[in-house]
Coordinates of C-alpha atoms in Angstrom, one line a residue:
X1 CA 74.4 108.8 71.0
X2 CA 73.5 105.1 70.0
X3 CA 72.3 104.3 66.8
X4 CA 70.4 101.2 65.4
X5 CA 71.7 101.4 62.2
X6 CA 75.2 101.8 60.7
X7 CA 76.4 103.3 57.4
X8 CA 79.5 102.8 56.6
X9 CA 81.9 103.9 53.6
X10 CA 83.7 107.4 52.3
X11 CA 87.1 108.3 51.1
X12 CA 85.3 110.1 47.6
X13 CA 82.0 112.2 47.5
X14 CA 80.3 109.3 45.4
X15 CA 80.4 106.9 48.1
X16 CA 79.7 110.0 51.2
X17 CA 76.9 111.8 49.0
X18 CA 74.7 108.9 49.0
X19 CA 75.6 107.5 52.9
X20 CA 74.3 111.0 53.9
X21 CA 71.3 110.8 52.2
X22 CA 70.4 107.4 53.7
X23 CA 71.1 109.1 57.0
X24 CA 68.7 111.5 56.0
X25 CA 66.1 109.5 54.9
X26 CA 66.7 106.9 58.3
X27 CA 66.2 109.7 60.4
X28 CA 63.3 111.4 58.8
X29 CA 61.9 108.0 59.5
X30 CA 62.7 108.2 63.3
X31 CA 65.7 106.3 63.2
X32 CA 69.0 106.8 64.9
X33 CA 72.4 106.9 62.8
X34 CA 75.6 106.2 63.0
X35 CA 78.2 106.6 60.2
X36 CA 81.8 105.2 60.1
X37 CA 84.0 106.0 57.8
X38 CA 87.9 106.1 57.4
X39 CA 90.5 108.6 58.7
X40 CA 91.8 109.6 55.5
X41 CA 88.4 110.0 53.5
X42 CA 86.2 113.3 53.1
X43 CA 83.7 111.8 55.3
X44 CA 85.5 113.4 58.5
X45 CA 84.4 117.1 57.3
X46 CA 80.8 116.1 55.3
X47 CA 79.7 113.8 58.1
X48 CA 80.0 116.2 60.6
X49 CA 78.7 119.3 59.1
X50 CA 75.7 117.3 57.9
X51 CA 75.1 117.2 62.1
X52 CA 75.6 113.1 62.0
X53 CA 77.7 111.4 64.7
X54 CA 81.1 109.7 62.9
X55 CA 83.3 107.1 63.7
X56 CA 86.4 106.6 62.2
X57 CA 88.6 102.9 61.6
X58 CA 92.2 102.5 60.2
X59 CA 91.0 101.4 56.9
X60 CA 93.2 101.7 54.2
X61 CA 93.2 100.5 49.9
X62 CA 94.8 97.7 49.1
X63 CA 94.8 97.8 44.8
X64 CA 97.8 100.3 43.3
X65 CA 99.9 99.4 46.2
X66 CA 103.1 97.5 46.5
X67 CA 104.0 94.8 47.8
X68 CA 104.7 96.0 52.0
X69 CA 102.2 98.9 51.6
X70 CA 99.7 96.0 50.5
X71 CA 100.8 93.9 54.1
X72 CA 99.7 96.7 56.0
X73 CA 96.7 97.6 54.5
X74 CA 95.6 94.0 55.2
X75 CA 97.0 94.3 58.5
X76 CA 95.3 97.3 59.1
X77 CA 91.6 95.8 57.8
X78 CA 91.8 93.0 60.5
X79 CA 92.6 95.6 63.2
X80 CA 89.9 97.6 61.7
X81 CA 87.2 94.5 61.8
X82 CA 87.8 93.7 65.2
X83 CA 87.6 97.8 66.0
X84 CA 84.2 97.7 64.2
X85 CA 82.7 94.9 66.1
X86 CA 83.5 96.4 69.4
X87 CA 81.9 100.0 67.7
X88 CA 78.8 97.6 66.8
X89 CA 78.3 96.2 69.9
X90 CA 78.7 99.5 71.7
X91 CA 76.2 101.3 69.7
X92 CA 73.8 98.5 69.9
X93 CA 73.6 98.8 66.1
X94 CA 70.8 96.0 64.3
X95 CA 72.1 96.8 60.5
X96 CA 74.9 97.7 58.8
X97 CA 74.7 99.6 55.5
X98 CA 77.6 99.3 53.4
X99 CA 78.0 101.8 50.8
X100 CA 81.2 101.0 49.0
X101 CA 84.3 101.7 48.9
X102 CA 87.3 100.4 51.0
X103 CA 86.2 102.4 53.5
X104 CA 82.8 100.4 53.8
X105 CA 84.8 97.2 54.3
X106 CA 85.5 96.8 57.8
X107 CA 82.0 97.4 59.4
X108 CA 80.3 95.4 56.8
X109 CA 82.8 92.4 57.8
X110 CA 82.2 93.2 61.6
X111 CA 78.3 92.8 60.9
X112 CA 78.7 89.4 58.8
X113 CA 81.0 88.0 61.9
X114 CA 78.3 88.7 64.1
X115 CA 75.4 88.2 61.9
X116 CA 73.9 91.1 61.8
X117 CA 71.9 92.2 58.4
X118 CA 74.1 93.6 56.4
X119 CA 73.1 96.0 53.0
X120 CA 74.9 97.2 50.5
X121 CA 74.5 100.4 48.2
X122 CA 76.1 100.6 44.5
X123 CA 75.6 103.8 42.9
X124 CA 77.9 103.1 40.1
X125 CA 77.1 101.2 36.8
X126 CA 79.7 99.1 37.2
X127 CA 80.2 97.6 41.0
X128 CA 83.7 98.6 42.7
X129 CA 86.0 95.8 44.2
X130 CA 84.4 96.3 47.6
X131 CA 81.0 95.8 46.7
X132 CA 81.9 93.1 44.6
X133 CA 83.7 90.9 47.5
X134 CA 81.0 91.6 50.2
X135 CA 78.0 91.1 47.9
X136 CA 78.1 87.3 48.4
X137 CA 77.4 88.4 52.2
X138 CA 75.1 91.0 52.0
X139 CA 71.4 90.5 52.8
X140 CA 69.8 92.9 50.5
X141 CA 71.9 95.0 47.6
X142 CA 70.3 98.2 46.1
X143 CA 71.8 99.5 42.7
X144 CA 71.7 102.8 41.4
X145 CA 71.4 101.2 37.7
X146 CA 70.2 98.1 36.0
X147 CA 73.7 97.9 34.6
X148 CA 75.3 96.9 38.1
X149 CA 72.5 94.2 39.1
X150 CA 74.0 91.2 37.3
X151 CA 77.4 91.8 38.1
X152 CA 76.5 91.8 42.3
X153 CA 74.5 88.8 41.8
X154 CA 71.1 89.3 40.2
X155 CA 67.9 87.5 42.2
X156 CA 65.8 89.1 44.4
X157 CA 67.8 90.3 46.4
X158 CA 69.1 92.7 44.0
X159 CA 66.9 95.5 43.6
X160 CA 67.1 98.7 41.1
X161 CA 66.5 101.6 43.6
X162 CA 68.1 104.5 41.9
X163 CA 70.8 106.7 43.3
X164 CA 70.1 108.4 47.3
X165 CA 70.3 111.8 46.7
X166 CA 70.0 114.6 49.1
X167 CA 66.8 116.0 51.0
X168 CA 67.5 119.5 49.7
X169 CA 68.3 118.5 45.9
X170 CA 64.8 116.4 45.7
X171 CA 63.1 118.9 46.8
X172 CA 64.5 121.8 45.8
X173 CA 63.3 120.0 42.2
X174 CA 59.9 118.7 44.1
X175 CA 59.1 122.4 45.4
X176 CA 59.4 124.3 42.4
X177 CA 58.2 124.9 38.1
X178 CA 60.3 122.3 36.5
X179 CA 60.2 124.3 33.2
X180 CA 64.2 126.3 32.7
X181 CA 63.0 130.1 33.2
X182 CA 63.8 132.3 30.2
X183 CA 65.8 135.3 30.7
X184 CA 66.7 135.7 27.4
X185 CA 66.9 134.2 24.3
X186 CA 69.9 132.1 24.4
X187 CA 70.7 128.7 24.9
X188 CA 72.3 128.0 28.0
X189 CA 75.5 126.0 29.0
X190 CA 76.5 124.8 32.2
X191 CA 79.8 123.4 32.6
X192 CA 81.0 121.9 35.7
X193 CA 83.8 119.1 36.9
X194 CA 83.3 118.5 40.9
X195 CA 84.6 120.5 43.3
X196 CA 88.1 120.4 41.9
X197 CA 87.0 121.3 39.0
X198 CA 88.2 119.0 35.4
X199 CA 91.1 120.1 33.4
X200 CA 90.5 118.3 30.7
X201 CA 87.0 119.9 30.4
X202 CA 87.9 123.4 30.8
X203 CA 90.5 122.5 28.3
X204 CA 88.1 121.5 25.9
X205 CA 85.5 124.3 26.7
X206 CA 88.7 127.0 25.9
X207 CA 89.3 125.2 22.6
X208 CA 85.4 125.5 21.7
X209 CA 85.3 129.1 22.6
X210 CA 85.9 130.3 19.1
X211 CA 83.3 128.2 17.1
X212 CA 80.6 129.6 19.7
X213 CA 78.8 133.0 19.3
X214 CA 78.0 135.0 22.7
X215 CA 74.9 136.2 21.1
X216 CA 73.3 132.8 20.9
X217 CA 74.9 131.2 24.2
X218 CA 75.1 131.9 27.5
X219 CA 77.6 130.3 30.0
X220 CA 77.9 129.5 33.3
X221 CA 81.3 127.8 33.9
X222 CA 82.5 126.2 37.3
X223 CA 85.9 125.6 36.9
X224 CA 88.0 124.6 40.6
X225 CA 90.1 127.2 42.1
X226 CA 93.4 126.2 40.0
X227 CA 91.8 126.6 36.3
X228 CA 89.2 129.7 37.0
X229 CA 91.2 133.1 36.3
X230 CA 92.5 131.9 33.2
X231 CA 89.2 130.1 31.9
X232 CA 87.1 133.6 32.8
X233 CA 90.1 135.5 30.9
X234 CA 89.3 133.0 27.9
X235 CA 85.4 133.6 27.7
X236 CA 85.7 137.7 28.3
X237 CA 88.7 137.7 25.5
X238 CA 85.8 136.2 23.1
X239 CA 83.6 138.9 24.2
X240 CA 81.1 136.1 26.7
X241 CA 79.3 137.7 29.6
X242 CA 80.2 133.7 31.5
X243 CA 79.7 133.6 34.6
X244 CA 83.1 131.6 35.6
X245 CA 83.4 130.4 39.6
X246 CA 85.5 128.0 41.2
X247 CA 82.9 126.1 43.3
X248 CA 78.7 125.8 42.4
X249 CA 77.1 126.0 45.9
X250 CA 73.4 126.1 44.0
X251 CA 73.4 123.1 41.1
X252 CA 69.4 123.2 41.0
X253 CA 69.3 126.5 39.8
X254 CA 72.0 126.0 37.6
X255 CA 70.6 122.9 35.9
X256 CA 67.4 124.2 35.8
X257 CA 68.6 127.0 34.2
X258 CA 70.4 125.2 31.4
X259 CA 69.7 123.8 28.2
X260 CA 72.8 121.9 28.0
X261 CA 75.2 120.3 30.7
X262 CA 79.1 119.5 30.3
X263 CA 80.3 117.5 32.8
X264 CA 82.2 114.6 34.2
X265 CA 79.6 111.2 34.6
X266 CA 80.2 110.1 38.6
X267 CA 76.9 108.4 40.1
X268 CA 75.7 111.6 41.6
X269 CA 76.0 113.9 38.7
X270 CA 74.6 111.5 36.5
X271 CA 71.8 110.8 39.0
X272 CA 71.1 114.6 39.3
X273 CA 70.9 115.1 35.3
X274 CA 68.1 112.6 35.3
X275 CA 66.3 114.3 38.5
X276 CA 66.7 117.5 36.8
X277 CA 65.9 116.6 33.4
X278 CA 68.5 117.9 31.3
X279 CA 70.6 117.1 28.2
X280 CA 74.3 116.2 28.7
X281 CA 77.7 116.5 26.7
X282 CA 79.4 113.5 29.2
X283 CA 83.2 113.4 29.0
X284 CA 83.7 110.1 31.8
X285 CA 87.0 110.1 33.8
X286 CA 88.6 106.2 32.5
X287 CA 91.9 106.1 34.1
X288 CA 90.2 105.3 37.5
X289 CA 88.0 102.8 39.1
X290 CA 87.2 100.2 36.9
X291 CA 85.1 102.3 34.3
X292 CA 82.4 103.4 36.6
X293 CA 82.1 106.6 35.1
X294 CA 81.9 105.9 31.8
X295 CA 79.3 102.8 32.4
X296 CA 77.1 105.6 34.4
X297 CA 77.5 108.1 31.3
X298 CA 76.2 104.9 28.7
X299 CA 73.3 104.7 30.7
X300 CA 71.8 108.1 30.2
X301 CA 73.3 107.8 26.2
X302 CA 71.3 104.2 25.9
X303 CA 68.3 106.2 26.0
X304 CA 69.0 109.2 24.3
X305 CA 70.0 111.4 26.9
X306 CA 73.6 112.3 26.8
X307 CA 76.2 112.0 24.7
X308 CA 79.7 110.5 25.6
X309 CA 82.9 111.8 24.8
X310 CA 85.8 109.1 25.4
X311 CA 88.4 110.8 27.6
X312 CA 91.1 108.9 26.2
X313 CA 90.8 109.7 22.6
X314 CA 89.0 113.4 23.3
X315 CA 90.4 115.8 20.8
X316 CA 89.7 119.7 20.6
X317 CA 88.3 119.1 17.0
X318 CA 86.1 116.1 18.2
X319 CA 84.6 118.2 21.3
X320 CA 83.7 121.4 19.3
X321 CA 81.8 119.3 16.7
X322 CA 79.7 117.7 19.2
X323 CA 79.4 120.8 21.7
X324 CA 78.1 122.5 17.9
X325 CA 75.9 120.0 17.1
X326 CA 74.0 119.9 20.0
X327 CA 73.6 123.7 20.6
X328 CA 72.4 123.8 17.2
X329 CA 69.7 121.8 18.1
X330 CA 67.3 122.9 20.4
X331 CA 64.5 120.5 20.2
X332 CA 67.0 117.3 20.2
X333 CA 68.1 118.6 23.5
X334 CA 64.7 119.3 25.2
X335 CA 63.8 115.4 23.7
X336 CA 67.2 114.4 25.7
X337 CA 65.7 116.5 28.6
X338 CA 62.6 114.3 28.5
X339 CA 64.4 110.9 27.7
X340 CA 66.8 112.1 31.4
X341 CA 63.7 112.6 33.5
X342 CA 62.5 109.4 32.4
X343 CA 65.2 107.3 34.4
X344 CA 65.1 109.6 37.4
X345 CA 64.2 107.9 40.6
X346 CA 63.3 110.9 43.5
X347 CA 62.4 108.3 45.8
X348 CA 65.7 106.3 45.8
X349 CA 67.0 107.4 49.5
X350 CA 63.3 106.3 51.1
X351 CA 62.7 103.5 49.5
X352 CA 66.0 102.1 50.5
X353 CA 65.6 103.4 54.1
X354 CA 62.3 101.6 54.5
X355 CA 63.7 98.7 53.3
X356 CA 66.6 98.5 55.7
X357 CA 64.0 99.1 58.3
X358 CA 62.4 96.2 57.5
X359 CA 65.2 93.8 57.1
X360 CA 65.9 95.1 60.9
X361 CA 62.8 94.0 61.9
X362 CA 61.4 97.0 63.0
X363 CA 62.5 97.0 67.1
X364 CA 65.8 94.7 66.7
X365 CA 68.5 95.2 69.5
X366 CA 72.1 95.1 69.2
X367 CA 74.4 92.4 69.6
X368 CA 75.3 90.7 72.9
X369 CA 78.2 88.5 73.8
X370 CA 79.8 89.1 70.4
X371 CA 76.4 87.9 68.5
X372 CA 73.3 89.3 67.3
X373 CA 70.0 89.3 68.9
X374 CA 68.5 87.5 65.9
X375 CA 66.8 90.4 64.4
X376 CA 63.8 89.0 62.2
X377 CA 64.4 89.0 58.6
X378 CA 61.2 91.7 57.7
X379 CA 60.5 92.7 54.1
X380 CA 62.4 94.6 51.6

């Protein structure tokens, strides 16, 4: 299989998430895909199982190494750019979407060095050091929020797309009553950390358990594998009929079942808060990244939709009073629910796809003799 465009990125779920729903949205608009990733990163089971063709370069971080480990990573990223402009060329690709992370690095470079279009994607507030070193290069850059548009350059070719989500999320929300459904008379808390679950969280929800009263809250609780038995032990002990799991296969029934969401504040969650319309408690990871998370978690609080919790300072006193505060308000959060749907953005992964399509000028071939075709520059 050849594909006319490239996406390229991975090693975390907020840089994959996104990539795969560009793919979708490229091929529901008759496009062929190819992704390339790393072959370290989570990309090499998603990819796959989403029923997209994968390649995979030796690209490897560079920050929070020392000093030989550094050597070979830049070793490594030339290796990989030279391995990418050969993948390029063989797959006749037009454009190259980038969408961050280190992974991302070495096609993007491949497509600059033989001038090929080349896009990038930010779903985080704040840019990550990939983005930020290819944006000088890039021909179009699409941010999830206005937050990230000065620091990648600003002008016109900085656009405020929203974050890509997946085809089944948007319309799983698209398809059905976005009103919660009422199966009682409680308020209802759904508290989730990724896949792995967040210890911290769970911590903090154990803490809160006493101050809460199972007659006025209901809980659903995803927890990861490690954390679950004893978290479930926790809310039965305080007499809770939670529902505690280690992984949450179906997030739009849970969010639209909720009144109130605890969570972590990467791109995606944050993106599907606003999609779903729904009041958050955000406590952003800041010992990684640069302070992505808790730049995406101050834009939903800018506009009265969250509230943020710093991780750094988080005490079991300080969560309780604001987990209280907020339960005890029901019409504060259905305002936040309102103020959340206001910054969502549905059409994100479409409008981004169409735009690359453009930029690729429609029927551009691939490169010959280690240079572009000269694909026409289009509109974005």
């Amino acid at each position: 299989m050849s594909g006319r465009f490239a996406i390229s990125g991975g090693g975390t779920g907020g840089h994959v998430m996104p990539a795969l729903a560009l793919g979708e949205a490229l091929q529901a608009q008759g496009e062929r895909v190819l992704f390339v990733g790393s072959e370290r990163g989570i990309e090499k089971r998603l990819v796959p199982e989403a029923g997209f063709e994968l390649a995979t370069l030796d690209a490897r971080p560079v920050l929070g190494r020392g000093p030989l480990a550094r050597v070979g990573a830049l070793a490594a990223l030339l290796r990989a750019v030279f391995a990418a402009r050969r993948l390029l060329r063989e797959h006749e690709v037009g454009l190259v979407i980038a969408v961050g992370g280190y992974a991302s690095v070495p096609s993007a470079l491949a497509a600059v060095s033989l001038r090929l279009p080349m896009v990038l994607v930010n779903a985080d507030a704040v840019p990550g050091l990939a983005n930020r070193l290819l944006a000088r290069f890039a021909r179009r850059i699409f941010v999830g929020w206005p937050g990230a548009r000065a620091a990648l350059g600003g002008g016109e070719r900085t656009v405020v797309s929203g974050v890509p989500l997946r085809r089944a999320l948007v319309e799983a929300f698209a398809s059905r009553d976005p009103e919660k459904p009422s199966d009682d008379d409680r308020l209802h808390l759904f508290v989730f950390g990724g896949s792995q679950g967040a210890r911290q969280v769970n911590d903090a929800l154990v803490a809160a358990i006493p101050a809460l009263d199972p007659q006025r809250v209901g809980v659903v609780h995803q927890t990861g594998e490690h954390d679950r038995d004893g978290v479930e032990r926790a809310w039965r002990q305080a007499g809770f009929d939670a529902l505690v799991t280690a992984f949450e296969r179906d997030m739009p029934s849970r969010y639209r079942w909720a009144d109130l969401v605890v969570c972590r504040a990467g791109a995606i969650s944050v993106a599907e808060l606003t999609l779903a319309g729904r009041a958050a408690l955000l406590v952003p990871l800041a010992h990684v990244g640069g302070g992505e998370q808790f730049a995406n978690a101050q834009e939903l609080e800018r506009v009265g939709a969250a509230r943020v919790l710093d991780s750094r300072t988080l005490t079991p006193e300080r969560f309780t009073r604001e987990l209280l505060a907020l339960l005890e308000d029901p019409d504060r959060l259905r305002q936040m629910g309102v103020q959340a749907a206001s910054l969502a953005r549905p059409d994100a992964a479409a409008t981004i796809a169409s735009a690359c399509r453009g930029l690729a000028g429609g029927g551009a071939s691939g490169p010959t003799e280690g240079r572009a075709s000269g694909p026409a520059e289009g509109r974005a």
